[in-house]
Every structure is written in structure tokens, then in C-alpha cells.
XYZ file of C-alpha atoms in Angstrom:
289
model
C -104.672 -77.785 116.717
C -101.198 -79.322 116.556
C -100.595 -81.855 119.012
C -97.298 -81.251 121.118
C -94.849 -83.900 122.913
C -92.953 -83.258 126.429
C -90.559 -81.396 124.417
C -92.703 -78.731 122.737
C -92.362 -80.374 119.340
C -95.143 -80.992 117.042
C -96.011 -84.427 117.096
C -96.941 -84.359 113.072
C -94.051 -82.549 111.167
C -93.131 -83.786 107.701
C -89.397 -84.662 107.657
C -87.607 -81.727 106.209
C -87.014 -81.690 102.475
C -84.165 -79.072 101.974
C -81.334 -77.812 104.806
C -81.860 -74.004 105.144
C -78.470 -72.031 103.543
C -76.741 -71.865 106.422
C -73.663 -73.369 106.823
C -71.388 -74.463 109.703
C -68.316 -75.144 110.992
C -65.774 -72.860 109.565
C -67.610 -69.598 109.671
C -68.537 -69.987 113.454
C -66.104 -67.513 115.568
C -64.388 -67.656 118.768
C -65.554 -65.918 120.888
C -63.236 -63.451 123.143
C -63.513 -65.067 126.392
C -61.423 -62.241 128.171
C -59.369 -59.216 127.610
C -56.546 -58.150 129.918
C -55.111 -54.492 129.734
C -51.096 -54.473 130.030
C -50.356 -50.977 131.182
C -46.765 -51.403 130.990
C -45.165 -54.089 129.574
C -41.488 -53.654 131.229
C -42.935 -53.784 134.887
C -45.853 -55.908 134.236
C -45.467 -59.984 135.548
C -46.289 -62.921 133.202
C -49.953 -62.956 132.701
C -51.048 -66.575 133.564
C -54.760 -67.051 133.266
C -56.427 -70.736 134.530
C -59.325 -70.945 131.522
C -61.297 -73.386 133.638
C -64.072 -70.877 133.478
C -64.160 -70.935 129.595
C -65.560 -74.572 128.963
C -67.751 -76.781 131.311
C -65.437 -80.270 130.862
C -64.977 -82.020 133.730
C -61.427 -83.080 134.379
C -59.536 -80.967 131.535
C -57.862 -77.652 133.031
C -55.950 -75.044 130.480
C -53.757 -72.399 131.069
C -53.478 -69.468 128.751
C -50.335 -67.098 129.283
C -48.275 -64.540 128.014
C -44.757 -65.757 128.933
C -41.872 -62.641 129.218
C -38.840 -63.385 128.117
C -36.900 -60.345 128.358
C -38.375 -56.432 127.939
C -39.252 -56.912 124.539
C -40.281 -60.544 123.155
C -42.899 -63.003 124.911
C -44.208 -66.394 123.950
C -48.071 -66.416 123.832
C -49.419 -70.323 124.675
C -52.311 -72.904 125.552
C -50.929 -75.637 127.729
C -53.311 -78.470 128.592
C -52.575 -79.482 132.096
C -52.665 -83.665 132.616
C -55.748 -85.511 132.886
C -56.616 -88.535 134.500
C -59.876 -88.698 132.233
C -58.804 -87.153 128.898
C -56.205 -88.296 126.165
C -56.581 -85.310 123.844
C -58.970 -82.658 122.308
C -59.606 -80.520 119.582
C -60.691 -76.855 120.015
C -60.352 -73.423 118.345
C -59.024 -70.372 119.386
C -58.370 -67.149 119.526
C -55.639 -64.993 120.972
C -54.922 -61.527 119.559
C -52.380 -58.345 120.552
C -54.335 -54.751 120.533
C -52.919 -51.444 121.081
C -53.953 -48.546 123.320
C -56.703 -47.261 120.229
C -57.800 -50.822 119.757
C -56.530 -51.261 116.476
C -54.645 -54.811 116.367
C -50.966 -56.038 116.360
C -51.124 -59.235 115.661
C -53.371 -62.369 116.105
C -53.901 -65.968 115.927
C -56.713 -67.973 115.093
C -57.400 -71.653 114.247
C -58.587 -75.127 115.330
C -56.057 -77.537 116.404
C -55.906 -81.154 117.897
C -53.559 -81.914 120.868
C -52.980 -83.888 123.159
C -53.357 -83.495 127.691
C -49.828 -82.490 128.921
C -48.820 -80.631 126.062
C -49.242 -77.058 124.136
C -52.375 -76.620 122.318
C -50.468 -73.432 121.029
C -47.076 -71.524 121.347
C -46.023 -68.830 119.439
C -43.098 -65.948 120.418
C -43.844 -62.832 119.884
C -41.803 -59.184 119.836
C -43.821 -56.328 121.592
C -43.050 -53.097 119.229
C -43.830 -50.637 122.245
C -42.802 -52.487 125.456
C -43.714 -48.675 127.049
C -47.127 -48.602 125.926
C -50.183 -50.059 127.076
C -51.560 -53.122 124.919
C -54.863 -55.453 125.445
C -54.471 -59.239 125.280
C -57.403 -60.557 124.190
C -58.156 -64.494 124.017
C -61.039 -66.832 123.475
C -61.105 -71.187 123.451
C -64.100 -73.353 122.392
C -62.918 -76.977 122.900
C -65.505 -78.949 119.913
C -64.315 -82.405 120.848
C -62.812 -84.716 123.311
C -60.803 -88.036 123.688
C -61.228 -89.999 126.901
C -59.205 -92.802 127.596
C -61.831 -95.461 126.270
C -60.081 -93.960 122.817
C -63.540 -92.642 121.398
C -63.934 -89.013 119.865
C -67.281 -86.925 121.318
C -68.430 -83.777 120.341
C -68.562 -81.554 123.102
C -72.183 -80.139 123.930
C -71.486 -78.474 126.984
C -69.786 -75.239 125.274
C -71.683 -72.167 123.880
C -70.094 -71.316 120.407
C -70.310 -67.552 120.222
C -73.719 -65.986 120.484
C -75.367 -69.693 120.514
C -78.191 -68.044 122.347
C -79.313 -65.588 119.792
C -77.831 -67.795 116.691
C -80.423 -68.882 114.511
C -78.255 -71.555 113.082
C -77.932 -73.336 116.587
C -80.321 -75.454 118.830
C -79.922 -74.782 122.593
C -81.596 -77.708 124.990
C -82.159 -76.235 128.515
C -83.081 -78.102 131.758
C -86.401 -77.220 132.938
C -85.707 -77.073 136.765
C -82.220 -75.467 136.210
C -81.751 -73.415 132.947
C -78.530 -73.383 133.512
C -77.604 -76.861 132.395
C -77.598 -76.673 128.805
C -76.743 -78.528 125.180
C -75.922 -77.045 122.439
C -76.202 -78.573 119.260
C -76.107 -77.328 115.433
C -79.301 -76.625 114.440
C -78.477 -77.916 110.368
C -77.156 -81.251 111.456
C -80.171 -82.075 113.793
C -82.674 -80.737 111.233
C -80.742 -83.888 109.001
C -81.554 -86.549 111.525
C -84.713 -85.331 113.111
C -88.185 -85.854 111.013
C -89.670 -83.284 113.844
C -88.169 -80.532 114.686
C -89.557 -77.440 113.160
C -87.358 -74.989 110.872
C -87.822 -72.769 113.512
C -86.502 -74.437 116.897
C -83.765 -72.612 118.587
C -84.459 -73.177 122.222
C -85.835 -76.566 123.807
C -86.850 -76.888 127.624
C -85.724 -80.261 128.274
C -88.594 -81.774 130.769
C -88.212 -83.070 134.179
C -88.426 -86.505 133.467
C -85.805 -86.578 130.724
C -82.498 -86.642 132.037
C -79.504 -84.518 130.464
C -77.212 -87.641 130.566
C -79.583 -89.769 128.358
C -80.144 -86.731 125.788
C -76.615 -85.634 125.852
C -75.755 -90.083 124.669
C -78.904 -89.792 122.559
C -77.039 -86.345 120.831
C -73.848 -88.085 120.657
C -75.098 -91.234 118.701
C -77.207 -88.774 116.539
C -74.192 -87.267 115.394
C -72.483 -90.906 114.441
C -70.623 -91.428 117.425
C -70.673 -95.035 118.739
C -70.983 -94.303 122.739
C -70.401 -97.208 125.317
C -73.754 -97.759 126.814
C -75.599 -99.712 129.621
C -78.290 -102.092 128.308
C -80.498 -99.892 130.604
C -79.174 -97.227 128.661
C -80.074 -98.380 125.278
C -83.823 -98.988 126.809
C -83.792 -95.005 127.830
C -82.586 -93.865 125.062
C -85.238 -94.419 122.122
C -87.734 -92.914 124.155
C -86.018 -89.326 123.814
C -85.198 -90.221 120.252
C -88.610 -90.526 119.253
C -89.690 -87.478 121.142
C -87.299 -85.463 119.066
C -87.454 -87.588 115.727
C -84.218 -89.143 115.463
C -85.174 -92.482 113.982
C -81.506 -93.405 113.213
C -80.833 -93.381 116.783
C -83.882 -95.890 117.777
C -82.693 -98.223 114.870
C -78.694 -97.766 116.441
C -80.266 -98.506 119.915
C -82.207 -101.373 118.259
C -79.151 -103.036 116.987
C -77.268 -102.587 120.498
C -79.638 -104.350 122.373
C -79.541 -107.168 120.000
C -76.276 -107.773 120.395
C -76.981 -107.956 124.619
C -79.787 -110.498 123.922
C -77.417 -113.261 125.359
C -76.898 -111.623 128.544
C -80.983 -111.111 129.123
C -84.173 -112.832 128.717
C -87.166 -112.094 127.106
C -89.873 -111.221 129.017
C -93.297 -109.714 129.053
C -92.121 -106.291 130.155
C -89.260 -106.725 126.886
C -92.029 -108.430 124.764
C -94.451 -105.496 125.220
C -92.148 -102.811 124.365
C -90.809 -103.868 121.559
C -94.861 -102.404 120.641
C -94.650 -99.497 122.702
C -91.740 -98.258 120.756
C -91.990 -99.821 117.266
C -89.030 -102.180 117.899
C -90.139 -104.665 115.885
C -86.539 -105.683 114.488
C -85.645 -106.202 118.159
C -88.288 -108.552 118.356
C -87.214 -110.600 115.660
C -83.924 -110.353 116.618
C -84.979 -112.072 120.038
C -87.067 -114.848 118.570
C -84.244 -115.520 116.068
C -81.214 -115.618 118.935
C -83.374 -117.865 121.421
């Protein structure tokens, strides 16, 4: 019988020799976050939508319109509103003209990088039946965000489209609240992780780990170089070596090496250099003292 840590994951799993043939990135979609019916055009306001219910980012609000300018032309945009927390982002998008049958007008789609206080997207546009009824349709996925420490991260918090049912992406749930959620690319993890089976698409993320910790342990897995506590770099490698990310425990290794000056060694530090396999930290300590 296979032996099974807190996450689910076989404890004994050979590291993966060859990625699956999936690929990612460019043939992900956008997915339509909303479709408005204009019934007619000439009476109808400015559509101005808040898409604060499209991502789960703290701090970062968008507006999507259609702007009139007279009875026949409009400017379709994205404006990022100001953010005390974030400097800029990159996200796709998707915003598309339909008529009455469903067959479409016109559309736009692409990823873009821009910065808070400004327009992700503007484009004008000339309506070629301001009389008949049209659908705007419009979808966002922000993929990554730059707080004012100046440091990219990929944003985990945001469902690509159909990341529930997509083979090709890993979904970590909370266990006491399911609706707290990471989502990560399934072909990237299976990279760094010696562990996780071919087969994982959903993880229930146990009580005792918290979503903070995994979310940092994620973000280093994927090469980004995230300001941590010392106590952070001590709660990481656990949750590394539960899912098989060794790079991480060696990156967390490193860190608290360079913090040796502001601790000291003692028995608790001693005996877990053991209890995790941090024998380079060990070194490291002896060497520094």
C-alpha cells in the first residue's frame, strides 16, 4: 500500500521523467466574465462595469466600459483605478461586439502589461447598427502583479478558464473553506515537484498548512525571490517537502544562511537541520560562528 502525506500525495513517487504534451500559456483562453445585452444603442447610457468581481486581488479595482461618444462610435477600455499597494500588472483579456444572432462584430484579445492609474486597453469603435440590439461581451485574467517592493508575482488567486475541469491545471483548496483556492499550472509544478502524480488536479490543502505559507512556497517554486520572515523560511520547507519541491528547501536553505548573524544556534535550530535534511544549513552555521 502506498504511503500518503497530509496532502494526499504518495510519499514514494519517482521524479517525473518526461512533461506530458500539453502546453501552456498561449493557448489558455479568457474566459467571458460577463455579457451585457444593448437593446438600443441611441438611448442606451455608457455601460460602466466595476470588474472587482472578476479577480480576487486585494487592493487593485478595474473598470471596464463602453464609452459613447456620439450615436454611432464608442471607445471600448480597461482603466486600472490607483493603488496604494500595486505599481502595475499584466493580464489578458477579452472584450468582443456580437450582434442580435450572435455572430460577432468585432473583438479584441491579448495580454498586456500596464501600469495602476492608467488604461490597460482603449480602443474606438463605430457601431454599424446603432438601432439594433448588440451583446458586449468581456472577460480579464490578471497573471501577474507588481507591488511597490518592485518584485513581479504570479497571481494564484485567479481561475484561468475551466481551471476546475482542466487537466493541464493543479487546483489547491482549503480544507475548512473550499473556497479559498490556488491555482497553479499543472506542467510547471510537475518540473519542480519529484511527487506529485501525473494525475493530480485537485489538492485539499490540510488544516495545519496555511494558504499564506503555500501560496510563498508556490511563488519561490516558480523562481520568484519573495521577501520573507526568518520564521517564514523555517515554515516553508516543511510544505515543500510535502509536495516535493526540493529547489524550494535548498532556496529556503540559502535564506536562512544569510540571517545566521541575526540568530543563534540552538538545540531547537541544531535538531532541525535533521528533521528536514538541512544539512548545508548546518554547515553554513558552524562555518559563520
Amino acid at each position: 500500500m502506498i504511503g500518503r502525506n497530509s496532502f494526499g500525495i504518495p510519499d514514494r513517487m519517482g521524479r517525473l521523467q518526461k512533461l506530458d504534451k500539453h502546453t501552456f500559456g498561449d493557448n489558455f483562453s479568457v474566459p467571458v466574465h460577463k455579457s451585457i445585452v444593448i437593446t438600443n444603442f441611441l438611448q442606451y447610457p455608457s455601460p460602466r462595469f466595476i470588474a472587482g468581481d472578476i479577480h480576487r486581488i486585494a487592493d487593485l479595482e478595474c473598470v471596464i466600459a463602453v464609452d459613447k461618444s456620439d450615436d454611432s462610435s464608442v471607445e471600448i477600455l480597461i482603466h486600472l483605478n490607483e493603488s496604494n499597494e500595486i505599481k502595475r500588472l499584466r493580464a489578458r483579456y477579452f472584450l468582443g461586439m456580437f450582434n442580435g444572432t450572435g455572430k460577432k462584430l468585432i473583438s479584441w484579445e491579448g495580454e498586456k502589461e500596464a501600469n495602476t492609474d492608467e488604461f490597460l486597453f482603449l480602443k474606438p469603435w463605430t457601431v454599424p447598427q446603432p438601432d439594433k440590439s448588440f451583446t458586449f461581451k468581456f472577460g480579464l485574467h490578471v497573471s501577474a502583479i507588481m507591488r511597490t517592493d518592485n518584485i513581479w508575482k504570479f497571481n494564484f488567486y485567479d481561475a484561468i478558464f475551466n481551471a476546475e475541469n482542466d487537466s493541464k491545471m493543479i487546483v489547491f483548496k482549503e480544507k475548512d473553506n473550499q473556497k479559498v483556492r490556488l491555482y497553479t499550472h499543472q506542467k510547471l509544478m510537475m518540473f519542480h515537484s519529484s511527487r506529485l502524480p501525473i494525475s493530480c488536479q485537485n489538492v485539499i490543502v490540510p488544516a495545519s498548512v496555511s494558504m499564506n505559507m503555500l501560496e510563498k512556497c508556490l511563488q519561490i517554486a516558480h523562481g520568484v525571490q519573495v521577501h520573507c520572515s526568518f520564521e517564514d523560511f523555517k515554515k516553508i520547507p516543511p510544505i515543500a517537502k510535502l509536495l516535493g519541491l526540493k529547489n524550494v528547501i535548498n532556496y529556503c536553505e540559502r535564506r536562512r544562511i544569510e540571517y545566521l548573524n541575526q540568530v543563534k544556534i540552538t538545540d531547537k535550530v541544531f535538531n532541525s537541520t535533521f528533521m528536514w535534511d538541512r544539512r548545508h544549513f548546518l554547515v553554513g552555521n558552524v562555518l559563520m560562528s
